[in-house]
Coordinates of C-alpha atoms in Angstrom, one line a residue:
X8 CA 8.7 18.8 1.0
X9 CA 6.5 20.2 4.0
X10 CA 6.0 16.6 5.5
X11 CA 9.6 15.3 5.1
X12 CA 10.8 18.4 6.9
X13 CA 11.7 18.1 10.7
X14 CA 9.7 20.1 13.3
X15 CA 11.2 21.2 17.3
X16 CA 9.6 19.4 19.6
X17 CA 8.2 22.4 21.0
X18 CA 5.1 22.2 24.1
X19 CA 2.2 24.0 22.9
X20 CA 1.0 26.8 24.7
X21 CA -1.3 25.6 27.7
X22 CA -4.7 27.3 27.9
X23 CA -6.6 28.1 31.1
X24 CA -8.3 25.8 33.0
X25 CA -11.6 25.9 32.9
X26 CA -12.2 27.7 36.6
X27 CA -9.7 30.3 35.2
X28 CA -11.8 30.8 31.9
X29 CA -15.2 31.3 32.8
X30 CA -18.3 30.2 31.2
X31 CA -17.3 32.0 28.0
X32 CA -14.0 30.0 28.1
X33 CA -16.0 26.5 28.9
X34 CA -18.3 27.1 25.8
X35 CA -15.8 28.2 23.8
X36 CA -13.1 25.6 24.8
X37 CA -14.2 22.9 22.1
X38 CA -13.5 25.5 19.0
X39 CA -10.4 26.4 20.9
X40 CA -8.9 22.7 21.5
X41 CA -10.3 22.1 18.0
X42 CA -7.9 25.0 16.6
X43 CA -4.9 24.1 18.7
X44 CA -5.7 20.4 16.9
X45 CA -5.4 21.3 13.5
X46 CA -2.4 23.9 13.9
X47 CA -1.0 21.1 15.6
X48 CA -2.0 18.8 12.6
X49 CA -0.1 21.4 9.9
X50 CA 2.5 22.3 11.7
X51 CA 4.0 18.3 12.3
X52 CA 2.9 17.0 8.9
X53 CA 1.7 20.0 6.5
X54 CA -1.1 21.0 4.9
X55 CA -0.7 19.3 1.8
X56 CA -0.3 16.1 3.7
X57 CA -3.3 16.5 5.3
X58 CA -5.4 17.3 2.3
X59 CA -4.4 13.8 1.0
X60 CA -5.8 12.2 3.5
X61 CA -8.8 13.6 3.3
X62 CA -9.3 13.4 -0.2
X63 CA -8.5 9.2 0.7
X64 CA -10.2 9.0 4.2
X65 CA -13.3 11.5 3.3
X66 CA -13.7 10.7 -0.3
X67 CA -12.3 6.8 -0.5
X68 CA -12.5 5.1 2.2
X69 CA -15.2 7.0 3.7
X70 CA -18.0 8.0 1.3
X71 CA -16.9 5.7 -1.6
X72 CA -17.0 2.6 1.0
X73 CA -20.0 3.0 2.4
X74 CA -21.6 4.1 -1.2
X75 CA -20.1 1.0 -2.5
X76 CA -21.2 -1.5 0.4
X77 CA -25.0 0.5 0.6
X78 CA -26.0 0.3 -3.0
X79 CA -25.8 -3.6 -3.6
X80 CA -28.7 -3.9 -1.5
X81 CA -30.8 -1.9 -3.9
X82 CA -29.0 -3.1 -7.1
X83 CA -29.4 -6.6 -6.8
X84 CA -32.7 -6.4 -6.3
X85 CA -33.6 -4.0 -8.9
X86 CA -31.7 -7.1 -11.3
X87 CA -33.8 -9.8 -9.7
X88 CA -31.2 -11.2 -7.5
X89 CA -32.6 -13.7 -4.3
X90 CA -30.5 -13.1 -1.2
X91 CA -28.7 -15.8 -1.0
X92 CA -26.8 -14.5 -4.4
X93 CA -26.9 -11.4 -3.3
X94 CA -24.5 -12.4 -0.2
X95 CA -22.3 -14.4 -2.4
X96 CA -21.9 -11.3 -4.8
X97 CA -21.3 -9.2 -1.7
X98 CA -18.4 -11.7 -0.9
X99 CA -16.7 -10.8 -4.2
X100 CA -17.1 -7.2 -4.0
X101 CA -15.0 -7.3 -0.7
X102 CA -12.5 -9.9 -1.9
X103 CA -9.8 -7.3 -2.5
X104 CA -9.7 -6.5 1.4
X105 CA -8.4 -10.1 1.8
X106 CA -5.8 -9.4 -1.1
X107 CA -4.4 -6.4 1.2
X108 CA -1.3 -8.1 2.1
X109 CA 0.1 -8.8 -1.7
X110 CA -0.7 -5.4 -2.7
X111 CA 1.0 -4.0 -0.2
X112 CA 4.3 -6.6 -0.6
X113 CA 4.4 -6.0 -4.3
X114 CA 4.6 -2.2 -3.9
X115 CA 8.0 -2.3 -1.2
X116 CA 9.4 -4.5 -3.9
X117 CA 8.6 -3.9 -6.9
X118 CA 8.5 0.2 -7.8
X119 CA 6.1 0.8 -10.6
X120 CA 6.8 3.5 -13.0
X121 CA 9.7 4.7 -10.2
X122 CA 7.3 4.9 -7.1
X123 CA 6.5 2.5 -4.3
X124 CA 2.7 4.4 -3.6
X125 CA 1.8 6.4 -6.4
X126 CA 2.0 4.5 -9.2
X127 CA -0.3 2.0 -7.4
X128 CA -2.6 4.6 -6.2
X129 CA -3.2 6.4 -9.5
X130 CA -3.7 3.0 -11.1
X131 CA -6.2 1.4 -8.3
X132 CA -8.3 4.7 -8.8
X133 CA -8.5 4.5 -12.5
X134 CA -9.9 1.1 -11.8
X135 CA -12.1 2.2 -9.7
X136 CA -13.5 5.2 -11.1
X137 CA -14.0 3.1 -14.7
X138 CA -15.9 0.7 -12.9
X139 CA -18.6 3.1 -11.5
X140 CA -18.8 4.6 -15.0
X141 CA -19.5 1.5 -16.7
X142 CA -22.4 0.6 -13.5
X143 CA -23.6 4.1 -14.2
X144 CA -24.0 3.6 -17.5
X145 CA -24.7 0.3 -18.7
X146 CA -27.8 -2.2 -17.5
X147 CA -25.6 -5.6 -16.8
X148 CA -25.8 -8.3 -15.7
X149 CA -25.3 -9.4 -11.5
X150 CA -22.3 -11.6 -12.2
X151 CA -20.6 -8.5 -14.5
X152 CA -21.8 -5.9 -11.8
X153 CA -20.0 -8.4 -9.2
X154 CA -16.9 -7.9 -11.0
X155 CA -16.9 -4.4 -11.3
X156 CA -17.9 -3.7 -7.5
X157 CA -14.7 -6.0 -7.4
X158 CA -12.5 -3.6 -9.2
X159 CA -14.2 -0.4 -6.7
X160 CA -12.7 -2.0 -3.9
X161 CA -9.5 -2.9 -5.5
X162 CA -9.1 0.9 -4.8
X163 CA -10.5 1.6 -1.3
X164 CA -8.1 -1.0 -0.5
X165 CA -5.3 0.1 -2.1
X166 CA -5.5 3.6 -1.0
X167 CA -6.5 3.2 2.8
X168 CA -3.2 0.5 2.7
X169 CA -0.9 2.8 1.3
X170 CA -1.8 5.9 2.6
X171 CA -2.1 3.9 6.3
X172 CA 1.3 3.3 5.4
X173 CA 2.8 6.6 4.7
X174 CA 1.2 8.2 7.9
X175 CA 2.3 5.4 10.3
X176 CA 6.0 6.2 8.8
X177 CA 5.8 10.1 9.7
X178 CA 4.3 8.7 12.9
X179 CA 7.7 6.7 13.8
X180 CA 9.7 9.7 12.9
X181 CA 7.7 12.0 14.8
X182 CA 7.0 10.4 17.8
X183 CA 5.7 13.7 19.8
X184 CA 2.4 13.9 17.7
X185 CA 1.0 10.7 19.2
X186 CA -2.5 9.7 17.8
X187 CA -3.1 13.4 15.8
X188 CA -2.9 12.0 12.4
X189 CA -5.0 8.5 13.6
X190 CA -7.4 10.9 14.9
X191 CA -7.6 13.2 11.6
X192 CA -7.9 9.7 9.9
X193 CA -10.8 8.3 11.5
X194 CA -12.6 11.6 11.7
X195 CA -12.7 12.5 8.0
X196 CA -13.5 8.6 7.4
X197 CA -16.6 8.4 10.0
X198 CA -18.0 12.0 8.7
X199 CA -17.4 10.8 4.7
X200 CA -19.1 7.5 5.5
X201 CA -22.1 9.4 7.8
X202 CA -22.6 11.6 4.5
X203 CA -22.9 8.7 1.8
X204 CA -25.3 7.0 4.5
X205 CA -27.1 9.8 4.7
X206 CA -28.1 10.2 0.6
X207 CA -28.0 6.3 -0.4
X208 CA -31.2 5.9 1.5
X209 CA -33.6 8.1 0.1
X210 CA -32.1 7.8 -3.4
X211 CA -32.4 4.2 -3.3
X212 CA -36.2 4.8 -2.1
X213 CA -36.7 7.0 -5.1
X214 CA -35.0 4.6 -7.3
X215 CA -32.4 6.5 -9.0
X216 CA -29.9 3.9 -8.4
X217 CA -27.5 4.9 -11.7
X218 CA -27.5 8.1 -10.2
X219 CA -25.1 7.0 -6.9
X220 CA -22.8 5.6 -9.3
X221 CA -22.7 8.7 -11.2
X222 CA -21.9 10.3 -7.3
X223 CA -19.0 7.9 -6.9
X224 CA -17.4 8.2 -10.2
X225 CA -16.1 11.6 -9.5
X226 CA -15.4 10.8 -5.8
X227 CA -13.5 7.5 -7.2
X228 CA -11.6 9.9 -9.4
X229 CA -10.7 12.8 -7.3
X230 CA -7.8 10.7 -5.3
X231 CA -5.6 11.3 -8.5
X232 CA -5.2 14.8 -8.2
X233 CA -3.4 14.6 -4.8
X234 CA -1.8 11.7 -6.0
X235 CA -0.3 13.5 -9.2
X236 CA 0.8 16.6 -7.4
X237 CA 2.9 14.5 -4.9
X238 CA 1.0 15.4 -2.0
X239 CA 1.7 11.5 -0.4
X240 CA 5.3 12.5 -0.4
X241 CA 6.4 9.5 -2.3
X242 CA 9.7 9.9 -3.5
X243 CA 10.8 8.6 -6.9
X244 CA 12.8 6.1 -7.2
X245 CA 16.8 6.6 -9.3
X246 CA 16.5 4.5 -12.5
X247 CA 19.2 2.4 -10.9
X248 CA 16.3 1.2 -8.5
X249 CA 13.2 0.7 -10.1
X250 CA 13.3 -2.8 -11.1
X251 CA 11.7 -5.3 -9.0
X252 CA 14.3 -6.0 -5.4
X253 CA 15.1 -9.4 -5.0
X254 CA 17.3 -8.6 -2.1
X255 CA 14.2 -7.3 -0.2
X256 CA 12.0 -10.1 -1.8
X257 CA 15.0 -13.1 -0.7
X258 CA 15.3 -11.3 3.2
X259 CA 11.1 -11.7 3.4
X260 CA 10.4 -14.5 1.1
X261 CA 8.1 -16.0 3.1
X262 CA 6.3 -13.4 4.2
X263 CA 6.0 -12.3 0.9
X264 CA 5.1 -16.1 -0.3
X265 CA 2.1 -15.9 3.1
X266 CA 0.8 -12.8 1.0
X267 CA 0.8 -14.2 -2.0
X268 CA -0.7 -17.4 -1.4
X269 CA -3.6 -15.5 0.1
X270 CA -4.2 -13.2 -2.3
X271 CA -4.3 -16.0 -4.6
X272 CA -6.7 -18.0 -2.6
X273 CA -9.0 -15.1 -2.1
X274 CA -9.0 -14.3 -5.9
X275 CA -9.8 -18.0 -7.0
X276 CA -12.7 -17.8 -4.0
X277 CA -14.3 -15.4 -5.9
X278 CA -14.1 -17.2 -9.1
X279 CA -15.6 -20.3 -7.5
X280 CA -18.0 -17.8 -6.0
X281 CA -18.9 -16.3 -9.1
X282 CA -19.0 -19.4 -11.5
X283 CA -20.2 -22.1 -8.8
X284 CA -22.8 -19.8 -7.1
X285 CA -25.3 -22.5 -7.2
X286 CA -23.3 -25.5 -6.5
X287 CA -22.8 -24.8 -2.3
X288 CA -20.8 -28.1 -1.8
X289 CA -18.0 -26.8 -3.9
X290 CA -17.6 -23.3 -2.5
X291 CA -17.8 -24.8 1.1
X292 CA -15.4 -27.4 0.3
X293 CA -12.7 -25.0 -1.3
X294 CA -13.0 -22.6 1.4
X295 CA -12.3 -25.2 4.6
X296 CA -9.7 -26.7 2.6
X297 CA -7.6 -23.4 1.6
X298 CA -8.2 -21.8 4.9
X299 CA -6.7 -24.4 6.7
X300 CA -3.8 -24.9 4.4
X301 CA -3.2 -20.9 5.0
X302 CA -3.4 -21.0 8.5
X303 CA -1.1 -23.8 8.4
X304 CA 1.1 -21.6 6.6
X305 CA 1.1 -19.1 8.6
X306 CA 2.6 -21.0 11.3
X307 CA 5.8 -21.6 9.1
X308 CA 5.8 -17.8 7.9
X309 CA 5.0 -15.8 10.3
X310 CA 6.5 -15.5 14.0
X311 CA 4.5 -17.6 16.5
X312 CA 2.9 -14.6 18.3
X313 CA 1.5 -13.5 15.1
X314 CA 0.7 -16.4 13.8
X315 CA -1.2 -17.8 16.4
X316 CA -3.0 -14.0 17.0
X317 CA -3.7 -14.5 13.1
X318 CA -5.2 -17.5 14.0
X319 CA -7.0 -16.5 16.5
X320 CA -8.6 -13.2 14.3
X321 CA -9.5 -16.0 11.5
X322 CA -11.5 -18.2 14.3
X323 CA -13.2 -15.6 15.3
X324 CA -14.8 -14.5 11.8
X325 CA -14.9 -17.9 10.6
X326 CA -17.1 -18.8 13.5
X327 CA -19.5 -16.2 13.4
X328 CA -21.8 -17.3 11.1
X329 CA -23.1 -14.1 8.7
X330 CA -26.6 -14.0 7.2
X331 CA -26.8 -11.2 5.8
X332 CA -27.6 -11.6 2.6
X333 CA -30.9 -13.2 4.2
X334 CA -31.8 -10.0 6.6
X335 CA -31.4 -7.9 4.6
X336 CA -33.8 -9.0 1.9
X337 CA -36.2 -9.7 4.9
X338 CA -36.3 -6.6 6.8
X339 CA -36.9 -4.5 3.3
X340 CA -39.5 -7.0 1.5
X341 CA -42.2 -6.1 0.5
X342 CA -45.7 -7.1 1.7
X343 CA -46.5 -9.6 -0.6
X344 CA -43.0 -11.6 0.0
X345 CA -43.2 -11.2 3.8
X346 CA -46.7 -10.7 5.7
X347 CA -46.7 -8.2 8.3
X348 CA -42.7 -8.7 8.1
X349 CA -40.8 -4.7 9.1
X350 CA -40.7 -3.6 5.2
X351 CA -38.3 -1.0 6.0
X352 CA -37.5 1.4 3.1
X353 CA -34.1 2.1 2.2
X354 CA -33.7 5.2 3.9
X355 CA -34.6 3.6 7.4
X356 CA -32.8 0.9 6.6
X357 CA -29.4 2.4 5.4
X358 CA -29.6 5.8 6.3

């Protein structure tokens, strides 16, 4: 495989410097660094490779993210939803995020149909691209749509997570390339995200919102083809080791036991969320009480620097208090809701 294979060390070629090179040379020196990039890229972790990331980073976690986190807005409006639902079914949608750490767990333990990535992958993205076929095609109702912009996410968060994964492996056994692959990564993400911004705005504003879905279900999909060729470079696993590794699980049981607690928690939160939308004292009293039992954990499962820096993170977002279920409602109202309020349209406001 073109990834797996080792590359020399070899300096590249140093170009002029710029008093050397001329005007010509200074105007052209972008597209020239640019090249030397990218041969750069292929040459340390193949072409192949790098197509897979974009087809995760572009197409996933890029455009599909920011499709999927853009078109509530419009949605639960279009269904009648008031803002402060609206915020709670935003919570569910991005519930898998929080779940990160057990999916990521169960996949070095447990090989699924003989790989630790793939299988996962494939099966996240069938999820995924189901879910925007049924919001594409069906009128239902906000709780059901909740659930389904539940199972979109299950995907962007299994992908980035296991792709993130892969690449920071070749990164430790290629230490020469420094950030190239990070900065390949966060380019094709930022430039698929900057294009779904750019058309979720004025097709909200138009009202075709079925017609995103319909936009995502093929982006949703596409990951799979990558995936099935065995562009990840995910070996499979010998029969011998495909059940589930309770050597690995006994050596990191309670990290894996910190992972699995939380996703746990984070799935029941979004039941209460979903179920007990109305009753506030409930939600707010599960979520003080689980989060400080898991930050408690943590202290026991984790080593005290991260622990405490987990802590810290958890403090952080906890105490910034997040409205914006409310703003966002209020900066796109309409006149009659809110009197000489912004009324932004959707392309404004998203795009």
């Amino acid at each position: 495989d073109d990834v797996l294979q080792d590359t020399t060390d070899e300096p590249a070629p140093r170009r002029p410097s710029l008093d050397q090179a001329g005007w010509k040379g200074f105007l052209t020196r972008p597209l020239g660094s640019a090249a030397d990039y990218m041969k750069r890229l292929e040459a340390n972790f193949g072409g192949r490779f790098l197509v897979m990331l974009f087809s995760a980073y572009f197409g996933v976690k890029g455009a599909l993210y920011t499709f999927t986190g853009l078109v509530q807005l419009p949605y639960y409006k279009q269904l009648g939803v008031d803002g402060r639902q609206y915020q709670i079914y935003g919570s569910i949608a991005v519930t898998p995020f929080a779940m990160k750490g057990f999916f990521g767990t169960i996949s070095d333990v447990w090989p699924m149909w003989g790989y630790h990535k793939n299988s996962y992958i494939l099966l996240a993205a069938a999820l995924g691209s189901l879910s925007f076929l049924l919001l594409g095609s069906f009128k239902l109702s906000a709780g059901m749509s909740a659930c389904l912009f539940f199972l979109a996410s299950v995907e962007t968060a299994v992908v980035d997570l296991l792709c993130e994964g892969k690449y920071a492996e070749l990164m430790r056994m290629r230490p020469h390339t420094g950030g190239d692959i990070v900065t390949w990564v966060w380019a094709t993400y930022h430039v698929g995200s900057l294009c779904a911004a750019g058309i979720t705005g004025p097709i909200s504003d138009k009202g075709n919102i079925s017609s995103i879905f319909w936009i995502c279900f093929p982006i949703a999909a596409q990951v799979m083809i990558p995936v099935a060729l065995g562009w990840l470079s995910d070996p499979v696993q010998p029969t011998s080791m495909r059940g589930f590794r309770w050597n690995k699980f006994e050596e990191h049981k309670k990290l894996f036991g910190l992972a699995l607690c939380m996703a746990l928690a984070a799935l029941t939160q979004a039941i209460i969320n979903l179920y007990f939308s109305k009753q506030i004292a409930v939600q707010l009293g599960y979520t003080l009480t689980v989060s400080a039992l898991l930050c408690i954990l943590a202290q026991f499962c984790l080593p005290r620097r991260l622990a405490l820096c987990n802590l810290f993170m958890f403090l952080d977002a906890a105490l910034y208090v997040q409205i914006g279920g409310a703003l966002d409602y209020w900066f796109t109202a309409e006149e009659e809701c809110v009197p000489g309020g912004p009324h932004f349209d959707y392309t404004y406001y998203s795009t």
